[in-house]
Coordinates of C-alpha atoms in Angstrom, one line a residue:
M1 CA -86.0 27.3 -228.1
L2 CA -88.9 26.2 -230.4
S3 CA -91.4 28.1 -228.3
F4 CA -89.2 31.2 -228.3
F5 CA -89.1 31.2 -232.1
K6 CA -92.8 30.7 -232.3
Q7 CA -93.4 33.6 -230.0
K8 CA -91.3 35.9 -232.2
K9 CA -93.0 34.7 -235.3
N10 CA -96.5 35.2 -233.8
R11 CA -95.7 38.7 -232.5
S12 CA -94.6 39.7 -236.0
N13 CA -98.0 38.8 -237.4
P14 CA -100.5 41.3 -236.0
Q15 CA -103.4 39.8 -238.0
Q16 CA -103.1 36.5 -236.1
P17 CA -105.7 36.1 -233.3
K18 CA -104.4 36.1 -229.7
E19 CA -106.1 32.8 -229.0
E20 CA -104.0 31.1 -231.7
I21 CA -100.8 32.7 -230.5
Y22 CA -101.3 31.5 -226.9
A23 CA -102.3 28.0 -228.1
Q24 CA -99.0 27.7 -230.1
K25 CA -97.0 29.0 -227.2
S26 CA -98.4 26.4 -224.9
S27 CA -98.1 23.4 -227.3
V28 CA -94.6 22.2 -226.3
M29 CA -94.6 19.7 -223.5
I30 CA -91.7 18.1 -221.7
D31 CA -90.4 14.7 -222.5
F32 CA -90.1 11.5 -220.4
S33 CA -86.3 11.6 -220.9
L34 CA -84.4 13.6 -218.3
S35 CA -81.4 14.2 -220.6
K36 CA -83.6 15.5 -223.4
N37 CA -85.4 17.9 -221.0
L38 CA -82.1 19.2 -219.7
E39 CA -80.9 19.8 -223.3
D40 CA -84.0 21.6 -224.2
I41 CA -83.8 23.9 -221.2
K42 CA -80.1 24.6 -221.9
R43 CA -80.9 25.4 -225.6
I44 CA -83.8 27.7 -224.6
T45 CA -81.7 29.6 -222.1
G46 CA -78.6 29.8 -224.2
N47 CA -76.7 27.5 -221.8
S48 CA -76.3 30.4 -219.4
P49 CA -73.7 29.8 -216.7
D50 CA -76.0 31.3 -214.0
I51 CA -78.5 28.5 -214.4
V52 CA -77.4 25.7 -212.0
I53 CA -78.2 22.1 -212.9
R54 CA -77.6 19.7 -210.0
K55 CA -78.0 16.1 -210.9
V56 CA -78.9 13.8 -208.0
K57 CA -79.8 10.2 -207.2
I58 CA -83.0 9.6 -205.4
G59 CA -83.2 6.8 -202.7
D60 CA -80.6 4.7 -200.9
Q61 CA -80.3 2.3 -203.8
A62 CA -79.6 5.2 -206.1
K63 CA -81.8 4.0 -208.9
I64 CA -83.8 7.1 -209.8
D65 CA -82.0 9.9 -211.7
A66 CA -83.2 13.4 -211.1
A67 CA -82.0 17.0 -211.6
V68 CA -82.6 20.2 -209.6
L69 CA -82.4 23.5 -211.5
F70 CA -82.3 27.1 -210.2
V71 CA -80.9 30.4 -211.2
K72 CA -78.1 31.8 -209.1
G73 CA -78.9 35.1 -207.4
L74 CA -82.7 34.7 -207.7
V75 CA -83.1 32.0 -205.1
D76 CA -82.5 31.5 -201.4
S77 CA -79.5 29.3 -201.6
R78 CA -79.9 28.0 -198.0
A79 CA -83.5 27.0 -198.7
V80 CA -82.5 25.1 -201.9
D81 CA -79.6 23.3 -200.2
D82 CA -81.3 22.4 -196.9
F83 CA -84.9 22.0 -197.7
F84 CA -84.8 20.8 -201.3
I85 CA -81.7 18.9 -202.4
E86 CA -80.9 17.4 -199.0
S87 CA -84.4 16.3 -198.5
I88 CA -84.6 14.5 -201.8
M89 CA -81.2 12.8 -201.5
K90 CA -81.9 11.5 -198.0
T91 CA -85.2 9.9 -198.8
N92 CA -84.9 6.1 -198.7
H93 CA -88.4 4.9 -199.7
L94 CA -89.0 6.7 -203.0
Q95 CA -87.9 3.8 -205.2
E96 CA -90.8 1.8 -203.8
K97 CA -93.3 4.2 -205.5
R98 CA -92.6 3.6 -209.1
T99 CA -95.8 4.9 -210.7
P100 CA -95.4 8.6 -211.7
E101 CA -98.5 9.7 -209.8
D102 CA -97.3 8.0 -206.6
L103 CA -93.8 9.2 -206.9
M104 CA -94.7 12.9 -207.6
G105 CA -97.3 12.9 -204.9
L106 CA -94.9 11.5 -202.3
I107 CA -92.3 14.1 -203.1
T108 CA -94.8 16.9 -202.9
D109 CA -96.5 15.7 -199.7
E110 CA -93.7 14.2 -197.7
V111 CA -90.3 15.2 -199.1
I112 CA -90.2 18.9 -199.9
P113 CA -90.8 21.0 -196.8
L114 CA -91.5 24.2 -198.8
G115 CA -94.6 26.1 -199.7
Q116 CA -95.9 26.9 -203.2
V117 CA -95.1 23.5 -204.6
Q118 CA -96.9 22.7 -207.9
S119 CA -96.5 20.4 -210.9
M120 CA -96.1 21.5 -214.5
R121 CA -95.8 20.0 -217.9
N122 CA -95.7 22.9 -220.3
Q123 CA -92.1 23.7 -221.3
E124 CA -92.6 27.5 -221.5
E125 CA -94.3 27.7 -218.1
I126 CA -91.4 25.7 -216.6
V127 CA -88.8 28.1 -218.0
D128 CA -90.8 31.1 -216.8
S129 CA -91.1 29.6 -213.4
L130 CA -87.3 29.0 -213.4
M131 CA -86.6 32.6 -214.4
A132 CA -89.0 33.9 -211.7
G133 CA -86.7 32.5 -209.0
N134 CA -88.4 29.1 -208.4
T135 CA -86.5 25.8 -208.1
I136 CA -87.6 22.9 -210.3
I137 CA -87.0 19.2 -210.1
L138 CA -87.0 16.8 -213.1
I139 CA -87.2 13.1 -212.7
D140 CA -86.2 10.6 -215.4
G141 CA -89.1 8.7 -216.8
I142 CA -91.7 11.2 -215.7
D143 CA -93.1 13.9 -218.1
E144 CA -93.9 16.2 -215.2
V145 CA -91.8 18.6 -213.1
L146 CA -92.2 20.0 -209.6
T147 CA -91.6 23.7 -208.9
A148 CA -91.1 25.2 -205.4
G149 CA -91.1 28.8 -204.4
T150 CA -87.6 29.6 -203.3
Q151 CA -87.3 33.2 -204.4
G152 CA -84.6 35.1 -202.6
G153 CA -81.3 36.8 -203.5
E154 CA -80.2 40.3 -202.6
K155 CA -82.9 42.9 -201.9
R156 CA -82.8 46.5 -200.9
A157 CA -83.7 47.0 -197.3
I158 CA -86.8 49.0 -196.2
Q159 CA -85.7 52.7 -196.0
E160 CA -87.2 56.1 -195.6
P161 CA -89.0 57.4 -198.7
T162 CA -86.9 60.0 -200.7
T163 CA -89.6 61.7 -202.7
H164 CA -92.5 62.0 -200.2
I165 CA -91.0 63.3 -197.1
S166 CA -93.3 63.5 -194.0
I167 CA -92.6 65.3 -190.7
R168 CA -95.1 63.1 -188.8
G169 CA -95.8 59.6 -190.0
S170 CA -94.2 56.3 -190.9
K171 CA -90.6 56.3 -192.0
E172 CA -91.0 53.1 -194.1
G173 CA -90.9 53.3 -197.8
F174 CA -91.6 50.7 -200.5
T175 CA -88.9 48.6 -202.0
E176 CA -88.5 47.0 -205.5
T177 CA -90.1 43.7 -204.5
N178 CA -93.8 43.2 -204.7
E179 CA -93.9 40.6 -202.0
T180 CA -92.3 43.0 -199.5
N181 CA -94.5 45.9 -200.5
I182 CA -97.7 43.8 -200.3
A183 CA -96.6 42.5 -196.9
M184 CA -96.1 46.1 -195.6
L185 CA -99.7 46.9 -196.5
R186 CA -100.9 43.7 -194.8
R187 CA -99.3 44.9 -191.6
I188 CA -101.2 48.1 -191.8
I189 CA -104.6 46.7 -192.9
K190 CA -105.2 43.4 -191.2
S191 CA -108.5 42.7 -192.9
P192 CA -109.4 39.7 -195.0
D193 CA -111.2 42.1 -197.3
L194 CA -107.9 43.3 -198.6
W195 CA -107.7 41.4 -201.8
V196 CA -104.7 41.1 -204.1
E197 CA -104.8 39.9 -207.8
S198 CA -101.6 39.2 -209.7
M199 CA -100.7 38.9 -213.3
T200 CA -97.7 38.9 -215.6
I201 CA -97.2 41.7 -218.2
G202 CA -94.4 41.9 -220.8
Q203 CA -93.6 39.3 -223.4
V204 CA -89.9 39.4 -222.6
T205 CA -89.5 40.8 -219.1
K206 CA -92.6 39.0 -217.7
T207 CA -93.0 41.5 -215.0
D208 CA -95.2 40.7 -212.0
V209 CA -98.0 43.2 -211.6
S210 CA -100.5 43.1 -208.7
I211 CA -103.6 45.1 -208.0
M212 CA -104.8 45.6 -204.4
Y213 CA -108.2 46.9 -203.2
L214 CA -110.6 46.5 -200.3
K215 CA -113.5 44.3 -201.2
G216 CA -116.8 46.0 -200.4
I217 CA -115.3 49.5 -200.3
A218 CA -113.8 49.9 -203.8
K219 CA -116.3 50.1 -206.7
E220 CA -116.5 46.8 -208.6
D221 CA -116.8 48.5 -212.0
I222 CA -113.6 50.5 -211.4
V223 CA -111.8 47.3 -210.3
Q224 CA -113.0 45.6 -213.4
E225 CA -111.8 48.5 -215.5
V226 CA -108.4 48.2 -214.0
R227 CA -108.3 44.5 -214.8
T228 CA -109.4 45.2 -218.4
R229 CA -106.8 47.8 -219.1
L230 CA -103.9 45.8 -217.5
N231 CA -104.9 42.7 -219.5
R232 CA -105.0 44.7 -222.7
I233 CA -101.3 45.6 -222.4
D234 CA -99.2 43.8 -225.0
I235 CA -95.6 45.0 -224.8
D236 CA -92.1 43.4 -224.7
G237 CA -91.1 44.9 -221.4
I238 CA -92.3 46.7 -218.3
L239 CA -89.3 48.2 -216.5
E240 CA -91.1 50.7 -214.2
S241 CA -94.6 51.6 -213.0
G242 CA -94.4 54.6 -215.4
Y243 CA -94.7 52.2 -218.3
V244 CA -98.0 50.9 -216.9
E245 CA -99.2 54.4 -216.1
Q246 CA -98.7 55.5 -219.7
L247 CA -100.6 52.5 -221.1
I248 CA -103.7 52.6 -218.9
E249 CA -104.3 56.3 -218.4
D250 CA -107.5 57.8 -219.8
Q251 CA -106.0 60.9 -221.5
T252 CA -102.5 61.0 -223.0
M253 CA -102.5 64.5 -224.5
T254 CA -102.4 66.4 -221.2
P255 CA -99.5 67.7 -219.0
F256 CA -101.5 66.9 -215.8
P257 CA -101.1 63.5 -214.1
T258 CA -104.3 61.5 -214.0
I259 CA -102.7 58.6 -212.0
E260 CA -101.2 59.2 -208.6
N261 CA -98.0 57.4 -207.5
T262 CA -96.3 57.2 -204.2
E263 CA -93.6 55.2 -202.3
R264 CA -95.3 55.6 -198.9
P265 CA -97.2 52.5 -197.5
D266 CA -99.3 54.7 -195.2
M267 CA -100.5 56.8 -198.1
V268 CA -101.5 53.8 -200.1
A269 CA -103.4 52.4 -197.0
G270 CA -105.3 55.7 -196.6
N271 CA -106.3 55.6 -200.3
L272 CA -107.3 52.0 -200.1
L273 CA -109.6 52.9 -197.2
E274 CA -111.2 55.5 -199.4
G275 CA -112.0 53.0 -202.1
R276 CA -109.1 53.4 -204.5
I277 CA -107.1 50.6 -206.2
A278 CA -103.3 50.2 -205.8
I279 CA -101.2 48.8 -208.7
F280 CA -97.8 47.2 -207.7
V281 CA -95.2 46.7 -210.3
N282 CA -92.2 44.5 -209.5
G283 CA -88.9 46.3 -209.8
T284 CA -90.0 49.8 -208.7
P285 CA -90.9 51.3 -205.3
F286 CA -93.5 53.5 -206.8
V287 CA -97.1 52.3 -206.5
L288 CA -99.9 53.6 -208.7
L289 CA -103.2 54.8 -207.2
V290 CA -106.4 55.0 -209.3
P291 CA -108.6 56.8 -209.8
A292 CA -107.0 60.2 -209.1
I293 CA -108.6 63.7 -209.0
F294 CA -107.0 67.1 -209.1
V295 CA -107.4 68.1 -205.5
E296 CA -105.6 65.0 -204.2
F297 CA -102.3 66.1 -205.6
F298 CA -102.2 68.9 -203.0
Q299 CA -102.9 66.6 -200.0
T300 CA -100.3 64.8 -197.9
F301 CA -100.7 62.0 -195.4
E302 CA -99.6 64.2 -192.5
D303 CA -102.6 66.4 -193.1
Y304 CA -104.6 63.7 -191.3
S305 CA -102.0 63.4 -188.6
S306 CA -102.4 67.0 -187.6
R307 CA -105.3 69.1 -186.3
F308 CA -107.7 70.1 -189.0
D309 CA -107.0 73.9 -188.6
I310 CA -103.3 73.4 -189.1
A311 CA -103.9 71.0 -192.1
N312 CA -106.2 73.5 -193.7
G313 CA -103.7 76.3 -193.4
L314 CA -101.0 74.2 -195.0
R315 CA -103.2 73.0 -197.8
F316 CA -104.2 76.6 -198.6
L317 CA -100.5 77.5 -198.6
R318 CA -99.7 74.7 -201.1
V319 CA -102.6 75.8 -203.4
L320 CA -101.3 79.4 -203.2
A321 CA -97.8 78.3 -204.0
F322 CA -99.0 76.2 -207.0
F323 CA -100.8 79.3 -208.3
I324 CA -97.7 81.4 -207.9
S325 CA -95.5 78.8 -209.7
L326 CA -98.1 78.7 -212.5
V327 CA -98.6 82.5 -213.2
G328 CA -95.9 84.4 -211.3
P329 CA -93.7 85.4 -214.2
A330 CA -96.7 85.8 -216.5
L331 CA -98.2 88.4 -214.1
Y332 CA -95.0 90.3 -214.0
V333 CA -94.7 90.3 -217.8
A334 CA -98.3 91.4 -218.3
A335 CA -98.1 94.2 -215.7
T336 CA -94.8 95.7 -216.9
T337 CA -95.7 95.4 -220.6
F338 CA -99.4 96.4 -220.8
H339 CA -100.8 97.4 -217.5
Q340 CA -98.3 99.7 -215.8
E341 CA -101.2 101.7 -214.3
M342 CA -102.0 98.7 -212.0
I343 CA -98.6 99.0 -210.3
P344 CA -98.0 101.5 -207.5
T345 CA -96.3 104.6 -208.9
Q346 CA -93.2 104.4 -206.8
L347 CA -92.7 100.8 -207.7
V348 CA -93.1 101.6 -211.4
F349 CA -90.3 104.1 -211.1
I350 CA -88.0 101.5 -209.4
I351 CA -88.8 98.8 -212.0
A352 CA -88.3 101.3 -214.9
A353 CA -84.9 102.4 -213.5
Q354 CA -83.8 98.8 -213.2
R355 CA -84.9 97.9 -216.8
E356 CA -83.4 101.0 -218.4
A357 CA -80.2 99.3 -219.2
V358 CA -81.8 95.9 -220.2
P359 CA -82.0 95.6 -224.0
F360 CA -84.7 92.9 -224.0
P361 CA -88.4 93.1 -223.4
A362 CA -89.8 91.6 -220.2
V363 CA -91.0 88.4 -222.0
V364 CA -87.5 87.7 -223.3
E365 CA -86.1 88.3 -219.8
A366 CA -88.6 85.8 -218.3
L367 CA -87.9 83.1 -220.9
I368 CA -84.2 83.4 -220.5
M369 CA -84.3 83.2 -216.7
E370 CA -86.9 80.4 -216.7
L371 CA -84.9 78.3 -219.2
T372 CA -81.7 78.9 -217.3
F373 CA -83.2 77.8 -214.0
E374 CA -84.8 74.7 -215.6
I375 CA -81.4 73.7 -217.0
L376 CA -79.8 74.2 -213.6
R377 CA -82.5 72.2 -211.9
E378 CA -82.1 69.3 -214.4
A379 CA -78.3 69.4 -214.1
G380 CA -78.6 69.3 -210.3
L381 CA -80.7 66.1 -210.5
R382 CA -78.2 64.4 -212.8
L383 CA -75.1 65.3 -210.9
P384 CA -73.8 63.1 -208.0
K385 CA -75.5 63.9 -204.7
A386 CA -72.4 65.3 -203.1
I387 CA -72.1 68.1 -205.6
G388 CA -75.5 68.3 -207.2
S389 CA -77.1 70.7 -204.7
T390 CA -74.0 72.8 -204.4
V391 CA -73.7 73.3 -208.1
S392 CA -77.4 74.2 -208.4
I393 CA -77.2 76.8 -205.6
V394 CA -73.9 78.3 -206.6
G395 CA -74.9 78.3 -210.3
A396 CA -78.1 80.1 -209.6
L397 CA -76.4 82.8 -207.5
V398 CA -73.5 83.3 -209.8
I399 CA -75.5 83.3 -213.0
G400 CA -78.2 85.6 -211.5
Q401 CA -75.8 88.1 -210.2
A402 CA -73.7 88.1 -213.4
A403 CA -76.8 88.5 -215.5
V404 CA -77.9 91.5 -213.5
Q405 CA -74.5 93.1 -213.6
A406 CA -74.2 92.5 -217.4
G407 CA -77.6 94.2 -218.0
I408 CA -79.2 91.1 -219.5
V409 CA -82.0 90.9 -216.9
S410 CA -83.3 93.2 -214.2
P411 CA -83.1 92.5 -210.5
A412 CA -86.9 92.4 -210.2
M413 CA -87.1 89.6 -212.8
V414 CA -84.5 87.6 -210.8
I415 CA -86.7 87.9 -207.7
V416 CA -89.8 86.9 -209.5
V417 CA -88.2 83.8 -211.1
A418 CA -86.6 82.8 -207.7
V419 CA -89.9 83.1 -205.9
T420 CA -91.7 81.1 -208.6
A421 CA -89.1 78.4 -208.4
I422 CA -89.3 78.1 -204.6
A423 CA -93.1 78.0 -204.8
S424 CA -93.0 75.1 -207.3
F425 CA -91.2 73.0 -204.7
A426 CA -94.2 73.3 -202.3
T427 CA -96.4 71.1 -204.5
P428 CA -96.3 67.6 -202.8
A429 CA -96.8 65.6 -206.1
Y430 CA -93.8 65.7 -208.4
G431 CA -95.9 65.1 -211.5
M432 CA -98.2 68.1 -210.7
A433 CA -95.1 70.3 -210.1
I434 CA -93.7 69.4 -213.5
S435 CA -97.1 70.3 -215.1
A436 CA -96.9 73.8 -213.6
R437 CA -93.3 74.2 -214.9
L438 CA -94.4 73.3 -218.4
I439 CA -97.7 75.3 -218.5
R440 CA -95.8 78.4 -217.0
F441 CA -94.2 79.0 -220.4
A442 CA -97.6 79.1 -222.2
F443 CA -98.9 81.6 -219.6
I444 CA -95.8 83.8 -220.2
I445 CA -96.4 83.9 -223.9
S446 CA -100.1 84.6 -223.5
A447 CA -99.4 87.4 -221.1
A448 CA -96.8 88.9 -223.4
T449 CA -99.2 88.8 -226.3
F450 CA -102.5 90.1 -224.8
G451 CA -101.6 91.2 -221.3
F452 CA -104.0 90.2 -218.5
F453 CA -106.7 89.4 -221.1
G454 CA -104.4 86.7 -222.6
L455 CA -103.5 85.5 -219.1
I456 CA -107.2 85.1 -218.2
L457 CA -108.0 83.4 -221.5
A458 CA -105.2 80.9 -221.0
F459 CA -106.4 80.3 -217.5
F460 CA -109.9 79.5 -218.7
L461 CA -108.6 77.2 -221.4
M462 CA -106.7 75.3 -218.7
I463 CA -109.8 75.0 -216.6
V464 CA -111.9 73.8 -219.5
H465 CA -109.1 71.2 -220.3
L466 CA -109.1 70.0 -216.7
C467 CA -112.9 69.7 -216.6
G468 CA -112.7 67.4 -219.7
L469 CA -110.2 65.0 -218.1
R470 CA -111.2 61.7 -216.4
S471 CA -109.3 59.1 -214.4
F472 CA -110.8 55.7 -214.9
G473 CA -114.2 57.2 -215.5
V474 CA -114.1 59.6 -212.5
P475 CA -114.2 63.3 -213.5
Y476 CA -110.8 64.9 -212.8
M477 CA -112.1 68.1 -211.3
S478 CA -114.8 66.5 -209.1
P479 CA -116.3 67.5 -206.8
F480 CA -116.1 71.0 -208.4
A481 CA -117.1 70.0 -211.9
P482 CA -119.5 68.2 -211.8
F483 CA -120.4 69.7 -208.4
Y484 CA -121.0 67.1 -205.7
P485 CA -122.1 69.0 -202.5
S486 CA -121.7 65.9 -200.3
N487 CA -118.0 65.6 -201.3
F488 CA -117.2 69.2 -201.3
K489 CA -116.1 69.2 -197.6
E490 CA -113.0 67.2 -198.4
T491 CA -111.1 69.1 -201.1
F492 CA -108.7 71.9 -200.6
F493 CA -109.9 72.1 -197.0
R494 CA -110.7 69.2 -194.7
R495 CA -113.1 68.6 -191.9
P496 CA -112.1 67.6 -188.4
L497 CA -111.3 63.9 -188.2
W498 CA -114.3 63.2 -185.9
A499 CA -116.7 64.7 -188.5
M500 CA -115.4 62.6 -191.4
N501 CA -118.2 60.0 -191.2
E502 CA -118.6 59.1 -194.9
R503 CA -116.2 58.3 -197.7
S504 CA -116.3 60.0 -201.1
R505 CA -119.2 58.7 -203.2
M506 CA -117.2 59.3 -206.3
V507 CA -114.8 56.5 -205.5
A508 CA -116.2 54.3 -202.8
G509 CA -118.8 51.6 -203.5
D510 CA -121.8 50.8 -201.4
N511 CA -119.9 50.9 -198.1
I512 CA -119.5 54.7 -197.6
I513 CA -119.6 54.7 -193.8
R514 CA -116.1 55.5 -192.5
Q515 CA -116.8 55.7 -188.7
G516 CA -119.7 55.9 -186.3
E517 CA -121.6 58.9 -185.1
N518 CA -120.7 61.0 -182.1
Q519 CA -117.0 60.8 -182.5
K520 CA -116.4 64.3 -181.3
P521 CA -114.2 64.5 -178.2
Q522 CA -116.2 65.2 -175.0
P523 CA -114.6 67.3 -172.3
P524 CA -114.3 65.8 -168.9
I525 CA -116.8 66.6 -166.1
S526 CA -115.6 69.3 -163.8
R527 CA -114.4 68.4 -160.2
E528 CA -117.1 70.6 -158.7
M529 CA -119.9 68.6 -160.4
I530 CA -118.3 65.4 -159.1
M531 CA -118.1 66.7 -155.5
T532 CA -121.7 67.9 -155.8
D533 CA -122.9 64.5 -156.9
Q534 CA -121.0 62.8 -154.1
K535 CA -122.6 65.1 -151.5
E536 CA -126.1 64.3 -152.9
G537 CA -125.4 60.6 -152.7
N538 CA -125.5 60.2 -156.5
T539 CA -123.4 57.7 -158.4
H540 CA -121.4 59.2 -161.2
E541 CA -120.7 57.1 -164.2
S542 CA -117.6 58.0 -166.1

């Protein structure tokens, strides 16, 4: 409890150096008395009923008092009972080793058949280890405890990802446990160069955060930058990877995502092979990928599972859909308000006849319909699954038809908004799709003010803003701005898999060779040539 109050006091004084804060936190050591140590732990944890304290006697003569502590629900109960408590109680020769060093060493080496066994003396570290799901043992007369990794409890099983759906590819998705997620990557990339570094972030939650990268492929300066930004975080709690994302991104005043996230292990593995760094946050299935560039948000993992011509066609379709979702209503507003001469004459008459009974200008129509659709979409997300999609579809149909019959909006505007909404769902990255939804309103207002000139001006301002963004030092719009000819082949279009010999120089380190030369498939030799060679007595080597 003393260390807890010191922590609160230190955090309330921002002028105090961090070195002094950490020194004060780690100043409380455990006592030789078992009863005093147990009382201190009870006092620090508020005597919580989920903290189990099992007092045992060590040895057949029952002369050594000890206690085993763990938190219910966070440990593997079978491992604690069978491999921890039972092993200690059935040991008959511990009382012969009365020196602390001999006794603790014997328990560590011969008694506890578990991995991750280590000794601790600091009171705060012991409590943190207990809350992390480890089991600790305290022995009377020894100012040292042993902790063993017994993490367990209920966990969500590996299931198919819900946000990144793939037709062809793995059906496994990340869970909320870092150990499981890292193991899934280990199964895909069986290289010793796959390095993992772990840290704890959050003064209260003490959330486990891990970074993963391929040594020799990822740039060391980017890896160091990731370490620096994560170590700089000083916050009470990290509840989701979005917390970390907001605290380490380069630019905060932008609607565009500068850090990619996914719940697909195969996508993370592909990005690791390109030289990127993955950030795992315990408690969430979404893994962060840095650095990120603009064109990556229109790529999917199945692009590389399909032939390059099919993948290029689908990528072009996604980019086109993103452009429609961005400027679709704005184009309609600009054309019907300022530039009717650019619309075919017969279509102008049809639109004019539809809008004759509408009392609002086109910009008001667009804003009403866009706001209504965004409300329906948000309501559909918050409703239960069984009725969410039904309410969204029925609500859109009923409100659209009723609005047209009431003369509030024209049928053409309903069509434009519906096509725009459908196009927004074609963007693979949810964060990029939300950006288009927000910026769409700015384009509508610009088009309603200056027509196509305002639309073009807003578009150029967006491009300038994108060119000024960076993700961990990497230009957001690369390889377009700045222009990298060597990396231009893997943007909105991709090369055949057999021609992708090098990694992107913007992200990868010194090792940029992805595969060997001459990977292009070779057609088999015809049967006529084989027969000719056999007649001539030649030996054909396949």
